[in-house]
Amino acid sequence: MTTTTTLLEEISVPEGIGRPIPDAATREVIAYAPVHTTEDLDRAIADARAAQPGWAALGHAERSRILHAIADEIEANAEELAVLLSREQGKPLNGPNARFEVGACALWTRSAADTPLEPEVVFEAGESRAEVHYEPLGVVGAIGPWNWPMMISVWQIAPSLRMGNTVVVKPSEYTPLSVLALAAVFNRHLPEGVLTVVSGDREVGASIAAHPGLDKIMFTGSTETGRRIVEASAHNLARLTLELGGNDPGIILPGTDIAAIAENLFWGIFLNTGQTCAALKRLYVHDSQYEQVVETLANLAAAMPSGNGLDEANVLGPLQNEKQFDVVRRLVDDARARGARIVTGGAAAPEHGPLFYQTTVVADIDDGAPLVDEEQFGPVIPVIRYSEVDDAVRRANASSQGLGASVWSSDVDAATEVARRVQAGTVWINQHGAINPNVPFGGIKASGYGQEFGVAGLKAVAAPQVIQR
Ligand code: NAD
């Protein structure tokens, strides 16, 4: 545990000048995070701009070498980072949670280093030839959420650095310590000014969005904030990648082997205690298997251990903050008041801590209920009955959101045929939310625009330049 103290000591500030950051499970103060101002932001952006030409001049091979050194460093400090992440964010160490997230940070950093991006010859005829080269944009502003704070920061930072940009990061005010610790690990290998964290509140976020010194904003967060960033970018014409909210549907086709999909289905819904952008948030099940699915999910939900994340037995944790806890409670109470059936859960679980909520399965509910139509972002799933597959597809597509979706069937071809008709950036088959650093990820409709990961992700933080003769 001594190493945890070391990183925390490095990034935290004294009580009198910092923002208290609670342990998500116990609500006791972990440490005090710096509260940076817009003046700090201006300074960080000026430093990033000054550092950028030198960073770009290192070239791809050297930047990739440094990114690998950073990935090694993340792995060498993995347990310390995971413990801090678990305490601040709430996700348990065990299961697809804190250790998994830190592992993903190293993996995505290596992927950004290794993905080739050669100039493309797009036209050739006789003496004429046109090539597209990918140049750095300049300074990237990265604004992140509180649900996967380290991993999502890496998604924004690593490709930007690889392409020769410098980066100023604004973490969520709920999870600054995780991002500060991660950046401290990065900065053991980066020149001064290349990566700076500005740990400020929402006003600092708004100042980043409109800042004339930035060339690109990578934003992951709610659709509402995404809209504000689009408005603000009218001032700086910053390029935008917007990874926004989701209300992902899942459709189980008739005749599916429910036992075979049960575990993937559970984690597709409850990954990170449901606080995942591309988690399954409304489940459409055919009449013929409705009760079987409801019962299977309820049994898994009741059996899956929830509690303090540092206890290795637990795989589900608390809601990260009070605001999100209130959203979940409101939506479940509303569903109950409308006559929906709370099959399991449906109440707070204060025996584990103030912001724990029971893992909840809600049946006999329909589109139009807020629990179905809104993003719950917590450990609750509404299960909705359908009779015709076409009708299920229509209802899945009726949302303004379009991040992810899934189709479940023992017949993969039939599932693929249905998947092609569902409106979402990714449609998974017999899984939900699985991501891969080489596979582009991004939403459509009000879930945002632009893609991350792989070649598409590198291009998103680069300026295309055409050389034509
Ligand atoms: P949020 O929009 O409240 O906050 C996100 C970040 O934006 C924070 O750092 C915040 O300080 C900052 N911010 C606030 N106001 C701002 C402004 N006016 N200008 C610029 N920045 C501002 O979102 P959240 O509650 O932290 O995250 C949860 C949401 O994020 C959910 O809707 C979830 O679906 C979404 N999300 C999406 C993805 C994805 O990849 N699509 C991933 C994770 C989370």
Short mmCIF file of C-alpha atoms and ligand atoms in Angstrom, two decimals:
data_model
loop_
_atom_site.label_atom_id
_atom_site.label_comp_id
_atom_site.label_asym_id
_atom_site.label_seq_id
_atom_site.Cartn_x
_atom_site.Cartn_y
_atom_site.Cartn_z
CA MET A 1 0.00 0.00 0.00
CA THR A 2 2.94 2.38 0.34
CA THR A 3 2.99 2.95 -3.41
CA THR A 4 -0.66 4.10 -3.37
CA THR A 5 0.31 6.79 -0.90
CA THR A 6 3.13 7.89 -3.17
CA LEU A 7 1.02 8.54 -6.28
CA LEU A 8 -1.75 10.08 -4.22
CA GLU A 9 0.77 12.31 -2.46
CA GLU A 10 2.19 13.37 -5.81
CA ILE A 11 -1.14 14.50 -7.24
CA SER A 12 -3.17 15.74 -4.27
CA VAL A 13 -3.03 19.13 -2.54
CA PRO A 14 -3.53 20.21 1.09
CA GLU A 15 -6.99 20.26 2.61
CA GLY A 16 -7.31 24.04 2.74
CA ILE A 17 -6.88 24.60 -1.00
CA GLY A 18 -8.28 21.44 -2.61
CA ARG A 19 -11.64 19.91 -3.41
CA PRO A 20 -12.44 16.95 -1.15
CA ILE A 21 -12.84 13.78 -3.19
CA PRO A 22 -14.88 11.08 -1.48
CA ASP A 23 -14.38 7.35 -1.63
CA ALA A 24 -17.37 6.33 -3.77
CA ALA A 25 -18.28 3.45 -1.49
CA THR A 26 -17.79 4.91 1.98
CA ARG A 27 -18.05 8.65 1.17
CA GLU A 28 -14.99 9.31 3.35
CA VAL A 29 -12.51 11.80 1.89
CA ILE A 30 -9.69 10.07 -0.03
CA ALA A 31 -7.67 13.21 -0.74
CA TYR A 32 -7.99 16.80 -1.96
CA ALA A 33 -7.78 17.49 -5.69
CA PRO A 34 -6.37 20.73 -7.08
CA VAL A 35 -9.00 23.22 -8.20
CA HIS A 36 -7.56 24.80 -11.30
CA THR A 37 -8.93 28.02 -12.71
CA THR A 38 -9.35 29.43 -16.20
CA GLU A 39 -5.97 31.19 -15.70
CA ASP A 40 -4.39 27.78 -15.10
CA LEU A 41 -6.12 26.60 -18.26
CA ASP A 42 -4.70 29.50 -20.29
CA ARG A 43 -1.22 28.69 -18.99
CA ALA A 44 -1.58 24.96 -19.74
CA ILE A 45 -2.71 25.69 -23.29
CA ALA A 46 0.15 28.16 -23.84
CA ASP A 47 2.64 25.54 -22.58
CA ALA A 48 1.07 22.88 -24.77
CA ARG A 49 1.34 25.14 -27.81
CA ALA A 50 4.99 25.89 -27.06
CA ALA A 51 5.78 22.18 -26.64
CA GLN A 52 3.90 20.99 -29.72
CA PRO A 53 6.44 21.64 -32.53
CA GLY A 54 9.18 19.83 -30.64
CA TRP A 55 6.90 16.89 -29.89
CA ALA A 56 5.79 16.69 -33.52
CA ALA A 57 9.41 16.87 -34.69
CA LEU A 58 10.25 13.65 -32.83
CA GLY A 59 8.46 11.70 -35.55
CA HIS A 60 6.18 8.67 -35.40
CA ALA A 61 8.81 6.10 -34.46
CA GLU A 62 10.10 8.00 -31.45
CA ARG A 63 6.63 8.99 -30.24
CA SER A 64 5.54 5.35 -30.55
CA ARG A 65 8.58 4.24 -28.56
CA ILE A 66 7.65 6.71 -25.81
CA LEU A 67 4.03 5.48 -25.82
CA HIS A 68 5.27 1.92 -25.30
CA ALA A 69 7.43 3.10 -22.39
CA ILE A 70 4.30 4.72 -20.94
CA ALA A 71 2.32 1.48 -21.36
CA ASP A 72 5.11 -0.37 -19.52
CA GLU A 73 4.92 2.24 -16.77
CA ILE A 74 1.13 1.84 -16.50
CA GLU A 75 1.61 -1.91 -16.12
CA ALA A 76 4.34 -1.42 -13.52
CA ASN A 77 1.96 0.79 -11.49
CA ALA A 78 -1.20 -1.11 -12.32
CA GLU A 79 -2.28 -2.17 -8.86
CA GLU A 80 -1.72 1.26 -7.38
CA LEU A 81 -3.75 2.88 -10.16
CA ALA A 82 -6.50 0.25 -9.83
CA VAL A 83 -6.85 0.78 -6.08
CA LEU A 84 -7.17 4.54 -6.51
CA LEU A 85 -9.64 4.11 -9.38
CA SER A 86 -11.68 1.65 -7.35
CA ARG A 87 -11.90 4.02 -4.40
CA GLU A 88 -12.66 7.16 -6.36
CA GLN A 89 -14.92 5.73 -9.06
CA GLY A 90 -16.41 2.88 -7.01
CA LYS A 91 -15.91 -0.01 -9.44
CA PRO A 92 -14.50 -3.09 -7.75
CA LEU A 93 -10.94 -4.20 -8.29
CA ASN A 94 -12.18 -7.59 -9.36
CA GLY A 95 -14.39 -8.56 -12.34
CA PRO A 96 -14.50 -6.44 -15.52
CA ASN A 97 -13.77 -3.37 -13.42
CA ALA A 98 -10.77 -1.42 -12.05
CA ARG A 99 -7.92 -3.81 -12.88
CA PHE A 100 -9.54 -4.41 -16.25
CA GLU A 101 -9.73 -0.64 -16.87
CA VAL A 102 -6.07 -0.10 -16.04
CA GLY A 103 -5.14 -3.02 -18.29
CA ALA A 104 -7.15 -1.40 -21.07
CA CYS A 105 -5.18 1.84 -20.57
CA ALA A 106 -1.93 0.00 -21.39
CA LEU A 107 -3.54 -1.87 -24.28
CA TRP A 108 -5.00 1.25 -25.94
CA THR A 109 -1.73 3.14 -25.47
CA ARG A 110 0.16 0.36 -27.27
CA SER A 111 -2.47 0.25 -30.01
CA ALA A 112 -2.16 3.99 -30.62
CA ALA A 113 1.61 3.50 -30.88
CA ASP A 114 1.42 0.56 -33.28
CA THR A 115 -1.44 1.40 -35.65
CA PRO A 116 0.12 2.31 -39.01
CA LEU A 117 -1.04 5.44 -40.79
CA GLU A 118 0.82 5.84 -44.07
CA PRO A 119 0.13 8.59 -46.63
CA GLU A 120 -2.63 7.42 -48.97
CA VAL A 121 -2.40 7.69 -52.77
CA VAL A 122 -5.98 8.57 -53.71
CA PHE A 123 -5.54 9.36 -57.40
CA GLU A 124 -3.01 8.41 -60.05
CA ALA A 125 -3.23 8.98 -63.82
CA GLY A 126 -0.12 9.46 -65.94
CA GLU A 127 1.93 12.25 -64.38
CA SER A 128 -0.91 13.26 -62.04
CA ARG A 129 -0.95 11.99 -58.53
CA ALA A 130 -2.69 12.97 -55.27
CA GLU A 131 -1.64 11.82 -51.82
CA VAL A 132 -3.25 12.43 -48.44
CA HIS A 133 -0.82 12.94 -45.57
CA TYR A 134 -1.85 13.12 -41.92
CA GLU A 135 -0.29 15.99 -39.97
CA PRO A 136 -0.70 17.02 -36.32
CA LEU A 137 -3.62 19.35 -35.60
CA GLY A 138 -1.85 21.21 -32.79
CA VAL A 139 -3.29 21.26 -29.28
CA VAL A 140 -6.10 18.88 -28.33
CA GLY A 141 -8.48 19.57 -25.44
CA ALA A 142 -9.78 16.37 -23.86
CA ILE A 143 -12.88 16.47 -21.65
CA GLY A 144 -13.95 13.30 -19.93
CA PRO A 145 -16.68 11.71 -17.79
CA TRP A 146 -16.58 9.93 -14.44
CA ASN A 147 -17.62 6.40 -15.38
CA TRP A 148 -14.41 5.05 -17.01
CA PRO A 149 -12.17 8.03 -16.23
CA MET A 150 -8.77 6.48 -16.89
CA MET A 151 -9.64 4.41 -19.93
CA ILE A 152 -11.59 7.16 -21.69
CA SER A 153 -8.77 9.64 -21.02
CA VAL A 154 -6.35 7.24 -22.68
CA TRP A 155 -8.67 6.93 -25.68
CA GLN A 156 -8.38 10.71 -26.03
CA ILE A 157 -4.75 11.22 -25.07
CA ALA A 158 -2.85 8.33 -26.68
CA PRO A 159 -3.93 8.79 -30.33
CA SER A 160 -3.49 12.57 -29.99
CA LEU A 161 0.08 12.16 -28.75
CA ARG A 162 0.89 9.56 -31.37
CA MET A 163 -0.15 11.97 -34.13
CA GLY A 164 2.13 14.72 -32.80
CA ASN A 165 -0.40 16.81 -30.91
CA THR A 166 -0.03 18.03 -27.35
CA VAL A 167 -2.95 17.61 -24.96
CA VAL A 168 -4.73 19.47 -22.17
CA VAL A 169 -7.12 17.22 -20.23
CA LYS A 170 -10.08 18.29 -18.13
CA PRO A 171 -11.29 15.33 -16.06
CA SER A 172 -14.73 15.09 -14.56
CA GLU A 173 -14.99 17.00 -11.29
CA TYR A 174 -16.13 13.68 -9.76
CA THR A 175 -13.00 11.69 -10.70
CA PRO A 176 -9.98 14.03 -10.99
CA LEU A 177 -7.63 11.88 -8.90
CA SER A 178 -7.77 8.93 -11.27
CA VAL A 179 -6.89 11.10 -14.25
CA LEU A 180 -4.22 13.08 -12.38
CA ALA A 181 -2.57 9.81 -11.31
CA LEU A 182 -2.71 8.40 -14.81
CA ALA A 183 -1.22 11.59 -16.26
CA ALA A 184 1.54 11.55 -13.63
CA VAL A 185 2.48 8.10 -14.91
CA PHE A 186 2.44 9.36 -18.53
CA ASN A 187 4.52 12.36 -17.58
CA ARG A 188 7.40 10.24 -16.33
CA HIS A 189 8.13 9.77 -20.05
CA LEU A 190 6.90 12.96 -21.73
CA PRO A 191 8.61 16.32 -22.26
CA GLU A 192 7.27 19.26 -20.26
CA GLY A 193 4.02 20.76 -21.56
CA VAL A 194 3.05 17.83 -23.79
CA LEU A 195 0.34 16.57 -21.44
CA THR A 196 -1.27 18.71 -18.73
CA VAL A 197 -4.29 18.02 -16.55
CA VAL A 198 -6.47 20.96 -15.61
CA SER A 199 -8.54 19.73 -12.72
CA GLY A 200 -11.36 22.22 -12.70
CA ASP A 201 -15.12 22.36 -12.46
CA ARG A 202 -17.70 22.61 -15.21
CA GLU A 203 -16.83 26.28 -15.91
CA VAL A 204 -13.29 25.23 -16.81
CA GLY A 205 -14.84 22.65 -19.14
CA ALA A 206 -16.87 25.41 -20.77
CA SER A 207 -13.73 27.55 -21.15
CA ILE A 208 -11.90 24.68 -22.85
CA ALA A 209 -14.75 24.23 -25.30
CA ALA A 210 -14.53 27.86 -26.44
CA HIS A 211 -10.77 28.37 -26.09
CA PRO A 212 -9.07 30.02 -29.10
CA GLY A 213 -5.84 28.15 -28.36
CA LEU A 214 -7.26 24.71 -29.12
CA ASP A 215 -7.52 22.94 -32.45
CA LYS A 216 -9.56 19.92 -31.48
CA ILE A 217 -11.90 18.89 -28.67
CA MET A 218 -12.28 15.24 -27.78
CA PHE A 219 -15.39 15.09 -25.63
CA THR A 220 -16.99 12.16 -23.86
CA GLY A 221 -19.98 12.88 -21.67
CA SER A 222 -23.66 13.63 -21.81
CA THR A 223 -25.60 14.68 -24.91
CA GLU A 224 -26.65 17.88 -23.14
CA THR A 225 -23.04 18.97 -22.57
CA GLY A 226 -22.15 17.84 -26.09
CA ARG A 227 -24.66 20.33 -27.49
CA ARG A 228 -23.03 23.15 -25.47
CA ILE A 229 -19.63 22.19 -26.87
CA VAL A 230 -20.93 22.33 -30.43
CA GLU A 231 -22.22 25.85 -29.73
CA ALA A 232 -18.93 26.90 -28.14
CA SER A 233 -16.93 25.56 -31.08
CA ALA A 234 -18.51 28.21 -33.28
CA HIS A 235 -15.90 30.52 -31.73
CA ASN A 236 -12.72 28.52 -32.23
CA LEU A 237 -13.88 26.21 -35.05
CA ALA A 238 -12.20 23.41 -33.10
CA ARG A 239 -12.70 19.99 -34.68
CA LEU A 240 -14.93 17.83 -32.52
CA THR A 241 -15.20 14.19 -31.63
CA LEU A 242 -18.32 13.74 -29.53
CA GLU A 243 -18.94 10.49 -27.66
CA LEU A 244 -22.26 11.21 -25.98
CA GLY A 245 -24.97 9.40 -24.11
CA GLY A 246 -26.65 6.20 -25.16
CA ASN A 247 -29.89 4.35 -24.52
CA ASP A 248 -28.81 1.11 -26.14
CA PRO A 249 -31.52 -1.41 -27.03
CA GLY A 250 -31.03 -5.17 -27.05
CA ILE A 251 -33.35 -7.52 -28.95
CA ILE A 252 -33.51 -11.22 -28.14
CA LEU A 253 -34.87 -13.11 -31.16
CA PRO A 254 -37.34 -15.97 -30.63
CA GLY A 255 -35.81 -19.43 -30.12
CA THR A 256 -32.58 -18.20 -28.51
CA ASP A 257 -30.74 -20.49 -26.09
CA ILE A 258 -31.10 -18.22 -23.05
CA ALA A 259 -28.74 -20.17 -20.80
CA ALA A 260 -26.00 -19.84 -23.43
CA ILE A 261 -26.26 -16.03 -23.58
CA ALA A 262 -27.09 -15.37 -19.92
CA GLU A 263 -23.70 -14.30 -18.67
CA ASN A 264 -22.87 -12.07 -21.67
CA LEU A 265 -26.32 -10.55 -21.36
CA PHE A 266 -25.87 -9.80 -17.67
CA TRP A 267 -22.53 -8.05 -18.16
CA GLY A 268 -23.76 -6.25 -21.28
CA ILE A 269 -26.32 -4.63 -18.99
CA PHE A 270 -24.54 -4.31 -15.65
CA LEU A 271 -20.91 -3.62 -16.66
CA ASN A 272 -19.56 -1.03 -14.22
CA THR A 273 -22.84 -1.31 -12.30
CA GLY A 274 -24.64 -0.07 -15.42
CA GLN A 275 -22.63 3.17 -15.54
CA THR A 276 -21.34 2.53 -19.03
CA CYS A 277 -22.12 4.61 -22.10
CA ALA A 278 -22.60 1.61 -24.37
CA ALA A 279 -24.35 -0.70 -21.91
CA LEU A 280 -27.59 -2.43 -22.77
CA LYS A 281 -30.24 -0.12 -21.29
CA ARG A 282 -33.59 -1.50 -22.57
CA LEU A 283 -34.13 -5.14 -23.42
CA TYR A 284 -36.79 -6.33 -25.91
CA VAL A 285 -37.77 -9.98 -25.49
CA HIS A 286 -40.20 -12.08 -27.53
CA ASP A 287 -43.41 -13.23 -25.78
CA SER A 288 -42.37 -16.86 -26.04
CA GLN A 289 -39.27 -16.39 -23.86
CA TYR A 290 -40.21 -13.34 -21.82
CA GLU A 291 -40.63 -14.99 -18.43
CA GLN A 292 -37.55 -17.16 -18.92
CA VAL A 293 -35.34 -14.15 -19.64
CA VAL A 294 -36.76 -12.12 -16.76
CA GLU A 295 -36.18 -15.00 -14.35
CA THR A 296 -32.67 -15.74 -15.64
CA LEU A 297 -31.61 -12.11 -15.28
CA ALA A 298 -33.24 -11.76 -11.87
CA ASN A 299 -31.44 -14.85 -10.57
CA LEU A 300 -28.07 -13.58 -11.81
CA ALA A 301 -28.76 -10.09 -10.43
CA ALA A 302 -29.68 -11.42 -7.00
CA ALA A 303 -26.58 -13.63 -6.86
CA MET A 304 -23.91 -11.20 -8.11
CA PRO A 305 -21.94 -9.78 -5.16
CA SER A 306 -22.06 -6.02 -4.69
CA GLY A 307 -20.18 -3.95 -2.12
CA ASN A 308 -16.97 -2.10 -1.37
CA GLY A 309 -14.71 -2.39 -4.41
CA LEU A 310 -11.57 -3.17 -2.46
CA ASP A 311 -13.15 -6.43 -1.28
CA GLU A 312 -12.13 -9.06 -3.85
CA ALA A 313 -15.47 -10.83 -3.48
CA ASN A 314 -17.41 -7.97 -5.09
CA VAL A 315 -18.02 -7.42 -8.79
CA LEU A 316 -20.61 -4.62 -8.60
CA GLY A 317 -20.23 -1.30 -6.77
CA PRO A 318 -22.07 1.90 -5.84
CA LEU A 319 -23.42 4.67 -8.01
CA GLN A 320 -20.47 7.02 -8.34
CA ASN A 321 -22.27 10.15 -7.17
CA GLU A 322 -25.44 11.33 -5.51
CA LYS A 323 -26.86 12.90 -8.65
CA GLN A 324 -26.71 9.58 -10.50
CA PHE A 325 -28.09 7.71 -7.48
CA ASP A 326 -31.09 10.07 -7.53
CA VAL A 327 -31.66 9.45 -11.27
CA VAL A 328 -31.76 5.69 -10.71
CA ARG A 329 -34.05 5.94 -7.71
CA ARG A 330 -36.43 8.32 -9.51
CA LEU A 331 -36.70 6.09 -12.59
CA VAL A 332 -37.36 2.91 -10.60
CA ASP A 333 -39.89 4.62 -8.30
CA ASP A 334 -41.67 5.99 -11.35
CA ALA A 335 -41.76 2.54 -12.97
CA ARG A 336 -43.21 1.04 -9.80
CA ALA A 337 -45.85 3.79 -9.60
CA ARG A 338 -46.86 3.00 -13.20
CA GLY A 339 -47.53 -0.61 -12.27
CA ALA A 340 -44.34 -2.20 -13.59
CA ARG A 341 -43.20 -5.37 -11.82
CA ILE A 342 -39.98 -5.06 -9.79
CA VAL A 343 -38.74 -8.64 -10.13
CA THR A 344 -35.63 -8.19 -8.02
CA GLY A 345 -34.00 -5.18 -6.37
CA GLY A 346 -35.84 -1.88 -6.52
CA ALA A 347 -34.38 -0.20 -3.45
CA ALA A 348 -31.24 1.38 -2.05
CA ALA A 349 -28.75 -0.94 -0.34
CA PRO A 350 -27.43 1.23 2.53
CA GLU A 351 -25.90 -1.80 4.24
CA HIS A 352 -23.08 -1.53 1.66
CA GLY A 353 -22.76 2.28 1.70
CA PRO A 354 -24.80 5.45 1.09
CA LEU A 355 -24.87 5.28 -2.73
CA PHE A 356 -25.41 1.57 -3.31
CA TYR A 357 -28.56 0.51 -5.14
CA GLN A 358 -29.74 -3.07 -5.50
CA THR A 359 -29.22 -4.75 -8.85
CA THR A 360 -32.70 -4.38 -10.30
CA VAL A 361 -34.77 -6.11 -12.98
CA VAL A 362 -38.05 -4.45 -13.98
CA ALA A 363 -40.66 -6.34 -16.04
CA ASP A 364 -44.10 -5.53 -17.49
CA ILE A 365 -43.00 -2.09 -18.60
CA ASP A 366 -43.28 -0.45 -22.00
CA ASP A 367 -41.87 2.28 -24.20
CA GLY A 368 -43.04 5.66 -22.96
CA ALA A 369 -42.01 4.97 -19.35
CA PRO A 370 -39.04 7.18 -18.41
CA LEU A 371 -37.05 4.08 -17.33
CA VAL A 372 -37.25 2.88 -20.95
CA ASP A 373 -36.99 6.21 -22.76
CA GLU A 374 -34.22 7.83 -20.66
CA GLU A 375 -30.65 6.75 -19.99
CA GLN A 376 -30.71 5.22 -16.47
CA PHE A 377 -26.90 4.81 -16.21
CA GLY A 378 -27.16 2.49 -13.23
CA PRO A 379 -27.89 -1.09 -12.10
CA VAL A 380 -31.42 -1.34 -13.48
CA ILE A 381 -32.80 -2.99 -16.61
CA PRO A 382 -36.31 -2.66 -18.02
CA VAL A 383 -37.39 -5.80 -19.88
CA ILE A 384 -39.99 -5.09 -22.57
CA ARG A 385 -42.21 -7.65 -24.30
CA TYR A 386 -42.67 -7.86 -28.09
CA SER A 387 -44.56 -10.15 -30.48
CA GLU A 388 -43.15 -9.23 -33.93
CA VAL A 389 -39.45 -8.77 -34.67
CA ASP A 390 -40.22 -5.85 -37.02
CA ASP A 391 -42.00 -4.11 -34.18
CA ALA A 392 -39.05 -4.66 -31.83
CA VAL A 393 -36.71 -3.13 -34.44
CA ARG A 394 -39.04 -0.16 -34.86
CA ARG A 395 -39.13 0.45 -31.11
CA ALA A 396 -35.36 0.00 -30.79
CA ASN A 397 -34.93 2.68 -33.47
CA ALA A 398 -37.49 5.08 -31.99
CA SER A 399 -34.86 6.60 -29.66
CA SER A 400 -33.02 9.83 -30.42
CA GLN A 401 -29.82 8.07 -29.26
CA GLY A 402 -27.72 5.74 -31.42
CA LEU A 403 -24.58 4.62 -29.61
CA GLY A 404 -24.76 0.82 -29.39
CA ALA A 405 -27.32 -1.95 -29.75
CA SER A 406 -27.35 -5.74 -29.70
CA VAL A 407 -29.21 -8.64 -31.24
CA TRP A 408 -29.21 -12.01 -29.51
CA SER A 409 -29.94 -15.33 -31.22
CA SER A 410 -28.67 -18.88 -31.56
CA ASP A 411 -28.85 -18.21 -35.33
CA VAL A 412 -26.03 -15.72 -36.00
CA ASP A 413 -27.11 -15.11 -39.62
CA ALA A 414 -30.64 -14.23 -38.53
CA ALA A 415 -29.20 -11.92 -35.85
CA THR A 416 -26.93 -10.25 -38.42
CA GLU A 417 -29.85 -9.62 -40.74
CA VAL A 418 -31.76 -7.90 -37.93
CA ALA A 419 -28.62 -6.04 -36.76
CA ARG A 420 -28.31 -4.39 -40.18
CA ARG A 421 -31.70 -2.74 -39.60
CA VAL A 422 -30.89 -1.31 -36.16
CA GLN A 423 -29.71 2.32 -36.02
CA ALA A 424 -26.55 2.47 -33.89
CA GLY A 425 -22.84 3.11 -34.27
CA THR A 426 -22.13 -0.48 -33.19
CA VAL A 427 -24.54 -3.41 -33.22
CA TRP A 428 -23.19 -6.38 -31.28
CA ILE A 429 -24.35 -9.95 -31.76
CA ASN A 430 -24.67 -12.14 -28.65
CA GLN A 431 -22.64 -9.61 -26.68
CA HIS A 432 -22.97 -5.94 -25.80
CA GLY A 433 -20.36 -3.26 -25.14
CA ALA A 434 -17.30 -5.32 -26.05
CA ILE A 435 -14.61 -3.03 -27.45
CA ASN A 436 -11.37 -3.62 -29.28
CA PRO A 437 -8.61 -1.06 -29.90
CA ASN A 438 -8.56 -1.86 -33.64
CA VAL A 439 -12.31 -1.61 -34.19
CA PRO A 440 -13.72 1.91 -34.69
CA PHE A 441 -16.18 3.04 -32.02
CA GLY A 442 -18.60 5.96 -32.08
CA GLY A 443 -22.25 6.91 -32.06
CA ILE A 444 -24.84 8.19 -34.49
CA LYS A 445 -27.88 10.42 -33.99
CA ALA A 446 -27.75 12.26 -30.62
CA SER A 447 -25.00 9.92 -29.37
CA GLY A 448 -22.47 12.09 -31.18
CA TYR A 449 -20.16 11.95 -34.15
CA GLY A 450 -16.62 10.99 -35.01
CA GLN A 451 -14.95 7.67 -34.32
CA GLU A 452 -12.27 6.56 -31.91
CA PHE A 453 -9.78 3.64 -32.04
CA GLY A 454 -7.68 2.18 -34.83
CA VAL A 455 -6.94 4.05 -38.04
CA ALA A 456 -10.19 6.06 -37.82
CA GLY A 457 -9.15 7.23 -34.35
CA LEU A 458 -5.74 8.43 -35.53
CA LYS A 459 -7.29 10.30 -38.47
CA ALA A 460 -9.69 12.00 -36.05
CA VAL A 461 -6.78 13.76 -34.32
CA ALA A 462 -4.90 14.63 -37.51
CA ALA A 463 -5.10 17.29 -40.18
CA PRO A 464 -5.40 15.74 -43.63
CA GLN A 465 -3.12 17.43 -46.14
CA VAL A 466 -3.42 16.72 -49.85
CA ILE A 467 -0.25 16.87 -51.96
CA GLN A 468 -1.20 16.92 -55.60
CA ARG A 469 0.81 17.15 -58.79
P1 NAD B 1 -21.23 15.38 -18.31
O1 NAD B 1 -21.62 15.83 -19.66
O2 NAD B 1 -22.01 15.89 -17.15
O3 NAD B 1 -19.72 15.78 -17.98
C1 NAD B 1 -18.66 15.37 -18.82
C2 NAD B 1 -17.52 16.37 -18.73
O4 NAD B 1 -17.91 17.61 -19.32
C3 NAD B 1 -17.07 16.69 -17.31
O5 NAD B 1 -15.67 16.72 -17.29
C4 NAD B 1 -17.65 18.07 -17.07
O6 NAD B 1 -16.95 18.83 -16.13
C5 NAD B 1 -17.53 18.69 -18.44
N1 NAD B 1 -18.42 19.83 -18.70
C6 NAD B 1 -19.52 20.21 -18.02
N2 NAD B 1 -20.08 21.30 -18.61
C7 NAD B 1 -19.31 21.60 -19.68
C8 NAD B 1 -19.37 22.59 -20.70
N3 NAD B 1 -20.36 23.49 -20.75
N4 NAD B 1 -18.43 22.57 -21.66
C9 NAD B 1 -17.45 21.65 -21.65
N5 NAD B 1 -17.34 20.69 -20.70
C10 NAD B 1 -18.26 20.66 -19.73
O7 NAD B 1 -21.24 13.79 -18.36
P2 NAD B 1 -20.98 12.77 -17.16
O8 NAD B 1 -22.19 12.79 -16.27
O9 NAD B 1 -19.64 12.99 -16.59
O10 NAD B 1 -20.92 11.38 -17.95
C11 NAD B 1 -22.03 10.56 -18.15
C12 NAD B 1 -22.51 10.66 -19.58
O11 NAD B 1 -21.44 10.40 -20.47
C13 NAD B 1 -23.56 9.63 -19.92
O12 NAD B 1 -24.56 10.23 -20.70
C14 NAD B 1 -22.81 8.61 -20.75
O13 NAD B 1 -23.61 7.86 -21.63
C15 NAD B 1 -21.82 9.46 -21.45
N6 NAD B 1 -20.68 8.67 -21.88
C16 NAD B 1 -20.50 8.44 -23.22
C17 NAD B 1 -19.43 7.66 -23.65
C18 NAD B 1 -19.22 7.39 -25.10
O14 NAD B 1 -18.17 6.87 -25.46
N7 NAD B 1 -20.16 7.70 -25.96
C19 NAD B 1 -18.55 7.14 -22.72
C20 NAD B 1 -18.75 7.40 -21.36
C21 NAD B 1 -19.82 8.19 -20.96
#
